[in-house]
């Protein structure tokens, strides 16, 4: 089997089927955001009118409010439009002042397309997604996972079992343990604008108390930290909390170990308090539930959102590219 690439970039894959024929491998399907590439604040373009070079404006920026100004077309909304859609809109506005204008738009840069690489990488921050990029390429661009010395050996200090990718405010199903520890390249997905790629610190010495508590988020851990103490650190239950059963999630997000705890029995001194471990997730639901599986998605989503808020607010500085 061999692969040839013609002058037009079309891949021809020679196979040996029974018929002995050639087959043409179609190009891979572009993701939706690349099929309809929209403009956003900060994007740059050159604009002119066909046949009138004196109208050329270079490095026209889309303003923070998403609008642009070009000749008589003032305060035209560009954010959310494709280049072709913006061209039509400019022609409509300029047509109020000129006869049959034909706008020509040449994109220069798309800095509005960003992704966030957080946590234990050498250079965390905000990056421009100016070209297709996979998880591995993004980590390489950030100069790799952070390392440290343990017993004289260099080791990575990211906890891949708690690391994740967030897309459109939800955890995207990708297993970073398999990707980086087992070399499973099926997990090497392409990034999209506004993705959050988070590598959790392995030395994290806290637990997360999430769901229906008055102050959800990370709580400092000590060897004496218990379920009751953690919920107290989260300022207690909210008015909507279902207190009878509390879910504890321990270990990998992809292969979690779960514990269902009857907090009412603990508070009534019928059962001992539940001892927590570093990185445990305590999740309090607002509705009755029976099986841990019923809450895993909600608990994982709450953890992801809390981690993103924590790290974007404290640990991320922009990187100019």
PDB file of N, CA, C and O in Angstrom, residues 37-97:
ATOM      1  N   UNK A  37     -16.107  29.830   9.355  1.00  0.00           N
ATOM      2  CA  UNK A  37     -15.165  30.586  10.157  1.00  0.00           C
ATOM      3  C   UNK A  37     -15.700  32.005  10.341  1.00  0.00           C
ATOM      4  O   UNK A  37     -15.777  32.779   9.384  1.00  0.00           O
ATOM      5  N   UNK A  38     -16.078  32.337  11.549  1.00  0.00           N
ATOM      6  CA  UNK A  38     -16.667  33.638  11.828  1.00  0.00           C
ATOM      7  C   UNK A  38     -15.629  34.599  12.394  1.00  0.00           C
ATOM      8  O   UNK A  38     -14.624  34.193  12.973  1.00  0.00           O
ATOM      9  N   UNK A  39     -15.925  35.872  12.244  1.00  0.00           N
ATOM     10  CA  UNK A  39     -15.047  36.928  12.732  1.00  0.00           C
ATOM     11  C   UNK A  39     -15.389  37.293  14.169  1.00  0.00           C
ATOM     12  O   UNK A  39     -16.494  37.016  14.645  1.00  0.00           O
ATOM     13  N   UNK A  40     -14.434  37.929  14.848  1.00  0.00           N
ATOM     14  CA  UNK A  40     -14.657  38.338  16.226  1.00  0.00           C
ATOM     15  C   UNK A  40     -13.785  39.523  16.580  1.00  0.00           C
ATOM     16  O   UNK A  40     -12.908  39.935  15.793  1.00  0.00           O
ATOM     17  N   UNK A  41     -13.993  40.119  17.745  1.00  0.00           N
ATOM     18  CA  UNK A  41     -13.202  41.280  18.168  1.00  0.00           C
ATOM     19  C   UNK A  41     -11.703  40.996  18.112  1.00  0.00           C
ATOM     20  O   UNK A  41     -11.246  39.941  18.538  1.00  0.00           O
ATOM     21  N   UNK A  42     -10.959  41.947  17.559  1.00  0.00           N
ATOM     22  CA  UNK A  42      -9.516  41.798  17.441  1.00  0.00           C
ATOM     23  C   UNK A  42      -9.053  41.264  16.108  1.00  0.00           C
ATOM     24  O   UNK A  42      -7.864  41.389  15.771  1.00  0.00           O
ATOM     25  N   UNK A  43      -9.938  40.645  15.335  1.00  0.00           N
ATOM     26  CA  UNK A  43      -9.546  40.134  14.025  1.00  0.00           C
ATOM     27  C   UNK A  43      -9.176  41.304  13.107  1.00  0.00           C
ATOM     28  O   UNK A  43      -9.709  42.413  13.224  1.00  0.00           O
ATOM     29  N   UNK A  44      -8.265  41.015  12.176  1.00  0.00           N
ATOM     30  CA  UNK A  44      -7.707  42.067  11.324  1.00  0.00           C
ATOM     31  C   UNK A  44      -7.920  41.703   9.862  1.00  0.00           C
ATOM     32  O   UNK A  44      -7.791  40.533   9.474  1.00  0.00           O
ATOM     33  N   UNK A  45      -8.222  42.711   9.041  1.00  0.00           N
ATOM     34  CA  UNK A  45      -8.431  42.460   7.612  1.00  0.00           C
ATOM     35  C   UNK A  45      -8.045  43.696   6.810  1.00  0.00           C
ATOM     36  O   UNK A  45      -7.967  44.808   7.345  1.00  0.00           O
ATOM     37  N   UNK A  46      -7.802  43.496   5.526  1.00  0.00           N
ATOM     38  CA  UNK A  46      -7.630  44.585   4.571  1.00  0.00           C
ATOM     39  C   UNK A  46      -8.903  44.684   3.744  1.00  0.00           C
ATOM     40  O   UNK A  46      -9.439  43.662   3.299  1.00  0.00           O
ATOM     41  N   UNK A  47      -9.391  45.908   3.534  1.00  0.00           N
ATOM     42  CA  UNK A  47     -10.653  46.107   2.823  1.00  0.00           C
ATOM     43  C   UNK A  47     -10.449  47.161   1.740  1.00  0.00           C
ATOM     44  O   UNK A  47      -9.785  48.182   1.954  1.00  0.00           O
ATOM     45  N   UNK A  48     -11.051  46.923   0.569  1.00  0.00           N
ATOM     46  CA  UNK A  48     -11.007  47.897  -0.517  1.00  0.00           C
ATOM     47  C   UNK A  48     -12.243  47.718  -1.382  1.00  0.00           C
ATOM     48  O   UNK A  48     -13.003  46.748  -1.216  1.00  0.00           O
ATOM     49  N   UNK A  49     -12.452  48.653  -2.313  1.00  0.00           N
ATOM     50  CA  UNK A  49     -13.518  48.531  -3.305  1.00  0.00           C
ATOM     51  C   UNK A  49     -12.910  48.159  -4.645  1.00  0.00           C
ATOM     52  O   UNK A  49     -11.871  48.718  -5.048  1.00  0.00           O
ATOM     53  N   UNK A  50     -13.525  47.213  -5.309  1.00  0.00           N
ATOM     54  CA  UNK A  50     -13.016  46.724  -6.595  1.00  0.00           C
ATOM     55  C   UNK A  50     -12.909  47.887  -7.576  1.00  0.00           C
ATOM     56  O   UNK A  50     -13.835  48.680  -7.749  1.00  0.00           O
ATOM     57  N   UNK A  51     -11.729  47.992  -8.213  1.00  0.00           N
ATOM     58  CA  UNK A  51     -11.512  49.018  -9.216  1.00  0.00           C
ATOM     59  C   UNK A  51     -11.181  50.387  -8.660  1.00  0.00           C
ATOM     60  O   UNK A  51     -11.047  51.350  -9.431  1.00  0.00           O
ATOM     61  N   UNK A  52     -11.043  50.510  -7.342  1.00  0.00           N
ATOM     62  CA  UNK A  52     -10.752  51.806  -6.744  1.00  0.00           C
ATOM     63  C   UNK A  52      -9.690  51.627  -5.660  1.00  0.00           C
ATOM     64  O   UNK A  52      -9.986  51.587  -4.472  1.00  0.00           O
ATOM     65  N   UNK A  53      -8.427  51.508  -6.061  1.00  0.00           N
ATOM     66  CA  UNK A  53      -7.362  51.230  -5.085  1.00  0.00           C
ATOM     67  C   UNK A  53      -7.209  52.318  -4.028  1.00  0.00           C
ATOM     68  O   UNK A  53      -6.669  52.067  -2.951  1.00  0.00           O
ATOM     69  N   UNK A  54      -7.687  53.515  -4.308  1.00  0.00           N
ATOM     70  CA  UNK A  54      -7.559  54.593  -3.326  1.00  0.00           C
ATOM     71  C   UNK A  54      -8.429  54.355  -2.087  1.00  0.00           C
ATOM     72  O   UNK A  54      -8.236  55.009  -1.061  1.00  0.00           O
ATOM     73  N   UNK A  55      -9.380  53.444  -2.196  1.00  0.00           N
ATOM     74  CA  UNK A  55     -10.238  53.148  -1.041  1.00  0.00           C
ATOM     75  C   UNK A  55      -9.624  52.098  -0.107  1.00  0.00           C
ATOM     76  O   UNK A  55     -10.215  51.780   0.932  1.00  0.00           O
ATOM     77  N   UNK A  56      -8.465  51.575  -0.451  1.00  0.00           N
ATOM     78  CA  UNK A  56      -7.873  50.485   0.328  1.00  0.00           C
ATOM     79  C   UNK A  56      -7.549  50.927   1.754  1.00  0.00           C
ATOM     80  O   UNK A  56      -6.902  51.965   1.964  1.00  0.00           O
ATOM     81  N   UNK A  57      -8.029  50.144   2.700  1.00  0.00           N
ATOM     82  CA  UNK A  57      -7.701  50.342   4.107  1.00  0.00           C
ATOM     83  C   UNK A  57      -7.039  49.062   4.618  1.00  0.00           C
ATOM     84  O   UNK A  57      -7.631  47.976   4.530  1.00  0.00           O
ATOM     85  N   UNK A  58      -5.828  49.186   5.107  1.00  0.00           N
ATOM     86  CA  UNK A  58      -5.110  48.008   5.611  1.00  0.00           C
ATOM     87  C   UNK A  58      -5.227  47.933   7.131  1.00  0.00           C
ATOM     88  O   UNK A  58      -5.407  48.946   7.813  1.00  0.00           O
ATOM     89  N   UNK A  59      -5.124  46.701   7.613  1.00  0.00           N
ATOM     90  CA  UNK A  59      -5.148  46.439   9.065  1.00  0.00           C
ATOM     91  C   UNK A  59      -6.364  47.068   9.751  1.00  0.00           C
ATOM     92  O   UNK A  59      -6.253  47.818  10.727  1.00  0.00           O
ATOM     93  N   UNK A  60      -7.532  46.763   9.184  1.00  0.00           N
ATOM     94  CA  UNK A  60      -8.780  47.202   9.792  1.00  0.00           C
ATOM     95  C   UNK A  60      -9.120  46.229  10.922  1.00  0.00           C
ATOM     96  O   UNK A  60      -9.314  45.035  10.682  1.00  0.00           O
ATOM     97  N   UNK A  61      -9.201  46.717  12.141  1.00  0.00           N
ATOM     98  CA  UNK A  61      -9.472  45.875  13.301  1.00  0.00           C
ATOM     99  C   UNK A  61     -10.971  45.846  13.595  1.00  0.00           C
ATOM    100  O   UNK A  61     -11.653  46.866  13.478  1.00  0.00           O
ATOM    101  N   UNK A  62     -11.447  44.689  13.996  1.00  0.00           N
ATOM    102  CA  UNK A  62     -12.791  44.615  14.559  1.00  0.00           C
ATOM    103  C   UNK A  62     -12.694  45.093  16.005  1.00  0.00           C
ATOM    104  O   UNK A  62     -11.901  44.574  16.800  1.00  0.00           O
ATOM    105  N   UNK A  63     -13.481  46.087  16.335  1.00  0.00           N
ATOM    106  CA  UNK A  63     -13.405  46.731  17.645  1.00  0.00           C
ATOM    107  C   UNK A  63     -13.944  45.818  18.741  1.00  0.00           C
ATOM    108  O   UNK A  63     -14.625  44.821  18.456  1.00  0.00           O
ATOM    109  N   UNK A  64     -13.658  46.121  20.010  1.00  0.00           N
ATOM    110  CA  UNK A  64     -14.143  45.269  21.109  1.00  0.00           C
ATOM    111  C   UNK A  64     -15.651  45.059  21.116  1.00  0.00           C
ATOM    112  O   UNK A  64     -16.127  44.033  21.608  1.00  0.00           O
ATOM    113  N   UNK A  65     -16.421  46.020  20.570  1.00  0.00           N
ATOM    114  CA  UNK A  65     -17.876  45.835  20.512  1.00  0.00           C
ATOM    115  C   UNK A  65     -18.315  45.035  19.295  1.00  0.00           C
ATOM    116  O   UNK A  65     -19.514  44.870  19.044  1.00  0.00           O
ATOM    117  N   UNK A  66     -17.327  44.520  18.506  1.00  0.00           N
ATOM    118  CA  UNK A  66     -17.641  43.670  17.365  1.00  0.00           C
ATOM    119  C   UNK A  66     -17.905  44.415  16.077  1.00  0.00           C
ATOM    120  O   UNK A  66     -18.275  43.797  15.075  1.00  0.00           O
ATOM    121  N   UNK A  67     -17.696  45.728  16.047  1.00  0.00           N
ATOM    122  CA  UNK A  67     -18.036  46.525  14.866  1.00  0.00           C
ATOM    123  C   UNK A  67     -16.785  47.014  14.139  1.00  0.00           C
ATOM    124  O   UNK A  67     -15.687  47.045  14.707  1.00  0.00           O
ATOM    125  N   UNK A  68     -16.965  47.410  12.855  1.00  0.00           N
ATOM    126  CA  UNK A  68     -15.879  47.996  12.072  1.00  0.00           C
ATOM    127  C   UNK A  68     -16.384  49.262  11.397  1.00  0.00           C
ATOM    128  O   UNK A  68     -17.596  49.481  11.249  1.00  0.00           O
ATOM    129  N   UNK A  69     -15.422  50.083  10.964  1.00  0.00           N
ATOM    130  CA  UNK A  69     -15.719  51.294  10.204  1.00  0.00           C
ATOM    131  C   UNK A  69     -14.926  51.252   8.908  1.00  0.00           C
ATOM    132  O   UNK A  69     -13.718  51.001   8.915  1.00  0.00           O
ATOM    133  N   UNK A  70     -15.618  51.482   7.772  1.00  0.00           N
ATOM    134  CA  UNK A  70     -14.945  51.501   6.476  1.00  0.00           C
ATOM    135  C   UNK A  70     -15.670  52.498   5.572  1.00  0.00           C
ATOM    136  O   UNK A  70     -16.844  52.314   5.238  1.00  0.00           O
ATOM    137  N   UNK A  71     -14.957  53.562   5.220  1.00  0.00           N
ATOM    138  CA  UNK A  71     -15.526  54.623   4.387  1.00  0.00           C
ATOM    139  C   UNK A  71     -16.842  55.112   4.989  1.00  0.00           C
ATOM    140  O   UNK A  71     -16.907  55.432   6.163  1.00  0.00           O
ATOM    141  N   UNK A  72     -17.909  55.125   4.188  1.00  0.00           N
ATOM    142  CA  UNK A  72     -19.194  55.610   4.697  1.00  0.00           C
ATOM    143  C   UNK A  72     -19.921  54.586   5.563  1.00  0.00           C
ATOM    144  O   UNK A  72     -20.899  54.926   6.238  1.00  0.00           O
ATOM    145  N   UNK A  73     -19.460  53.365   5.527  1.00  0.00           N
ATOM    146  CA  UNK A  73     -20.093  52.308   6.334  1.00  0.00           C
ATOM    147  C   UNK A  73     -19.507  52.358   7.736  1.00  0.00           C
ATOM    148  O   UNK A  73     -18.417  51.851   7.990  1.00  0.00           O
ATOM    149  N   UNK A  74     -20.220  52.975   8.639  1.00  0.00           N
ATOM    150  CA  UNK A  74     -19.746  53.184   9.993  1.00  0.00           C
ATOM    151  C   UNK A  74     -20.503  52.292  10.974  1.00  0.00           C
ATOM    152  O   UNK A  74     -21.714  52.082  10.847  1.00  0.00           O
ATOM    153  N   UNK A  75     -19.762  51.797  11.943  1.00  0.00           N
ATOM    154  CA  UNK A  75     -20.329  50.985  13.030  1.00  0.00           C
ATOM    155  C   UNK A  75     -21.120  49.788  12.490  1.00  0.00           C
ATOM    156  O   UNK A  75     -22.249  49.519  12.895  1.00  0.00           O
ATOM    157  N   UNK A  76     -20.490  49.059  11.574  1.00  0.00           N
ATOM    158  CA  UNK A  76     -21.098  47.862  10.989  1.00  0.00           C
ATOM    159  C   UNK A  76     -20.734  46.653  11.853  1.00  0.00           C
ATOM    160  O   UNK A  76     -19.549  46.412  12.113  1.00  0.00           O
ATOM    161  N   UNK A  77     -21.728  45.893  12.284  1.00  0.00           N
ATOM    162  CA  UNK A  77     -21.469  44.712  13.108  1.00  0.00           C
ATOM    163  C   UNK A  77     -20.802  43.625  12.261  1.00  0.00           C
ATOM    164  O   UNK A  77     -21.366  43.166  11.270  1.00  0.00           O
ATOM    165  N   UNK A  78     -19.599  43.231  12.679  1.00  0.00           N
ATOM    166  CA  UNK A  78     -18.854  42.197  11.962  1.00  0.00           C
ATOM    167  C   UNK A  78     -18.739  40.908  12.761  1.00  0.00           C
ATOM    168  O   UNK A  78     -18.606  39.827  12.190  1.00  0.00           O
ATOM    169  N   UNK A  79     -18.758  41.020  14.096  1.00  0.00           N
ATOM    170  CA  UNK A  79     -18.577  39.839  14.938  1.00  0.00           C
ATOM    171  C   UNK A  79     -19.692  38.833  14.689  1.00  0.00           C
ATOM    172  O   UNK A  79     -20.874  39.180  14.611  1.00  0.00           O
ATOM    173  N   UNK A  80     -19.313  37.571  14.537  1.00  0.00           N
ATOM    174  CA  UNK A  80     -20.273  36.507  14.298  1.00  0.00           C
ATOM    175  C   UNK A  80     -20.565  36.247  12.837  1.00  0.00           C
ATOM    176  O   UNK A  80     -21.267  35.291  12.506  1.00  0.00           O
ATOM    177  N   UNK A  81     -20.038  37.102  11.946  1.00  0.00           N
ATOM    178  CA  UNK A  81     -20.241  36.925  10.518  1.00  0.00           C
ATOM    179  C   UNK A  81     -19.029  36.264   9.874  1.00  0.00           C
ATOM    180  O   UNK A  81     -17.912  36.388  10.363  1.00  0.00           O
ATOM    181  N   UNK A  82     -19.258  35.579   8.760  1.00  0.00           N
ATOM    182  CA  UNK A  82     -18.140  35.114   7.945  1.00  0.00           C
ATOM    183  C   UNK A  82     -17.637  36.280   7.099  1.00  0.00           C
ATOM    184  O   UNK A  82     -18.287  37.333   7.017  1.00  0.00           O
ATOM    185  N   UNK A  83     -16.499  36.092   6.453  1.00  0.00           N
ATOM    186  CA  UNK A  83     -15.962  37.140   5.582  1.00  0.00           C
ATOM    187  C   UNK A  83     -16.948  37.459   4.471  1.00  0.00           C
ATOM    188  O   UNK A  83     -17.191  38.632   4.150  1.00  0.00           O
ATOM    189  N   UNK A  84     -17.545  36.441   3.862  1.00  0.00           N
ATOM    190  CA  UNK A  84     -18.506  36.674   2.779  1.00  0.00           C
ATOM    191  C   UNK A  84     -19.738  37.406   3.286  1.00  0.00           C
ATOM    192  O   UNK A  84     -20.274  38.295   2.606  1.00  0.00           O
ATOM    193  N   UNK A  85     -20.213  37.053   4.476  1.00  0.00           N
ATOM    194  CA  UNK A  85     -21.388  37.729   5.038  1.00  0.00           C
ATOM    195  C   UNK A  85     -21.077  39.187   5.339  1.00  0.00           C
ATOM    196  O   UNK A  85     -21.917  40.077   5.118  1.00  0.00           O
ATOM    197  N   UNK A  86     -19.865  39.468   5.831  1.00  0.00           N
ATOM    198  CA  UNK A  86     -19.478  40.844   6.092  1.00  0.00           C
ATOM    199  C   UNK A  86     -19.368  41.626   4.790  1.00  0.00           C
ATOM    200  O   UNK A  86     -19.761  42.802   4.723  1.00  0.00           O
ATOM    201  N   UNK A  87     -18.842  41.002   3.749  1.00  0.00           N
ATOM    202  CA  UNK A  87     -18.731  41.679   2.453  1.00  0.00           C
ATOM    203  C   UNK A  87     -20.106  42.126   1.960  1.00  0.00           C
ATOM    204  O   UNK A  87     -20.291  43.270   1.516  1.00  0.00           O
ATOM    205  N   UNK A  88     -21.099  41.226   2.040  1.00  0.00           N
ATOM    206  CA  UNK A  88     -22.464  41.566   1.611  1.00  0.00           C
ATOM    207  C   UNK A  88     -23.023  42.722   2.434  1.00  0.00           C
ATOM    208  O   UNK A  88     -23.642  43.651   1.903  1.00  0.00           O
ATOM    209  N   UNK A  89     -22.774  42.685   3.737  1.00  0.00           N
ATOM    210  CA  UNK A  89     -23.293  43.730   4.617  1.00  0.00           C
ATOM    211  C   UNK A  89     -22.644  45.076   4.311  1.00  0.00           C
ATOM    212  O   UNK A  89     -23.313  46.120   4.310  1.00  0.00           O
ATOM    213  N   UNK A  90     -21.326  45.075   4.061  1.00  0.00           N
ATOM    214  CA  UNK A  90     -20.650  46.319   3.702  1.00  0.00           C
ATOM    215  C   UNK A  90     -21.187  46.873   2.385  1.00  0.00           C
ATOM    216  O   UNK A  90     -21.387  48.097   2.248  1.00  0.00           O
ATOM    217  N   UNK A  91     -21.421  45.995   1.431  1.00  0.00           N
ATOM    218  CA  UNK A  91     -21.946  46.452   0.147  1.00  0.00           C
ATOM    219  C   UNK A  91     -23.332  47.062   0.304  1.00  0.00           C
ATOM    220  O   UNK A  91     -23.670  48.052  -0.363  1.00  0.00           O
ATOM    221  N   UNK A  92     -24.140  46.506   1.197  1.00  0.00           N
ATOM    222  CA  UNK A  92     -25.469  47.072   1.451  1.00  0.00           C
ATOM    223  C   UNK A  92     -25.353  48.472   2.046  1.00  0.00           C
ATOM    224  O   UNK A  92     -26.068  49.395   1.633  1.00  0.00           O
ATOM    225  N   UNK A  93     -24.452  48.638   3.017  1.00  0.00           N
ATOM    226  CA  UNK A  93     -24.304  49.944   3.654  1.00  0.00           C
ATOM    227  C   UNK A  93     -23.697  50.969   2.702  1.00  0.00           C
ATOM    228  O   UNK A  93     -24.154  52.114   2.622  1.00  0.00           O
ATOM    229  N   UNK A  94     -22.649  50.550   1.966  1.00  0.00           N
ATOM    230  CA  UNK A  94     -21.999  51.474   1.039  1.00  0.00           C
ATOM    231  C   UNK A  94     -22.903  51.811  -0.144  1.00  0.00           C
ATOM    232  O   UNK A  94     -22.775  52.892  -0.743  1.00  0.00           O
ATOM    233  N   UNK A  95     -23.838  50.900  -0.467  1.00  0.00           N
ATOM    234  CA  UNK A  95     -24.772  51.144  -1.567  1.00  0.00           C
ATOM    235  C   UNK A  95     -25.697  52.318  -1.310  1.00  0.00           C
ATOM    236  O   UNK A  95     -26.324  52.836  -2.249  1.00  0.00           O
ATOM    237  N   UNK A  96     -25.783  52.754  -0.070  1.00  0.00           N
ATOM    238  CA  UNK A  96     -26.599  53.930   0.257  1.00  0.00           C
ATOM    239  C   UNK A  96     -25.899  55.223  -0.169  1.00  0.00           C
ATOM    240  O   UNK A  96     -26.538  56.285  -0.242  1.00  0.00           O
ATOM    241  N   UNK A  97     -24.583  55.115  -0.436  1.00  0.00           N
ATOM    242  CA  UNK A  97     -23.797  56.297  -0.773  1.00  0.00           C
ATOM    243  C   UNK A  97     -23.102  56.164  -2.126  1.00  0.00           C
ATOM    244  O   UNK A  97     -22.734  57.175  -2.726  1.00  0.00           O
TER     245      UNK A  97
END
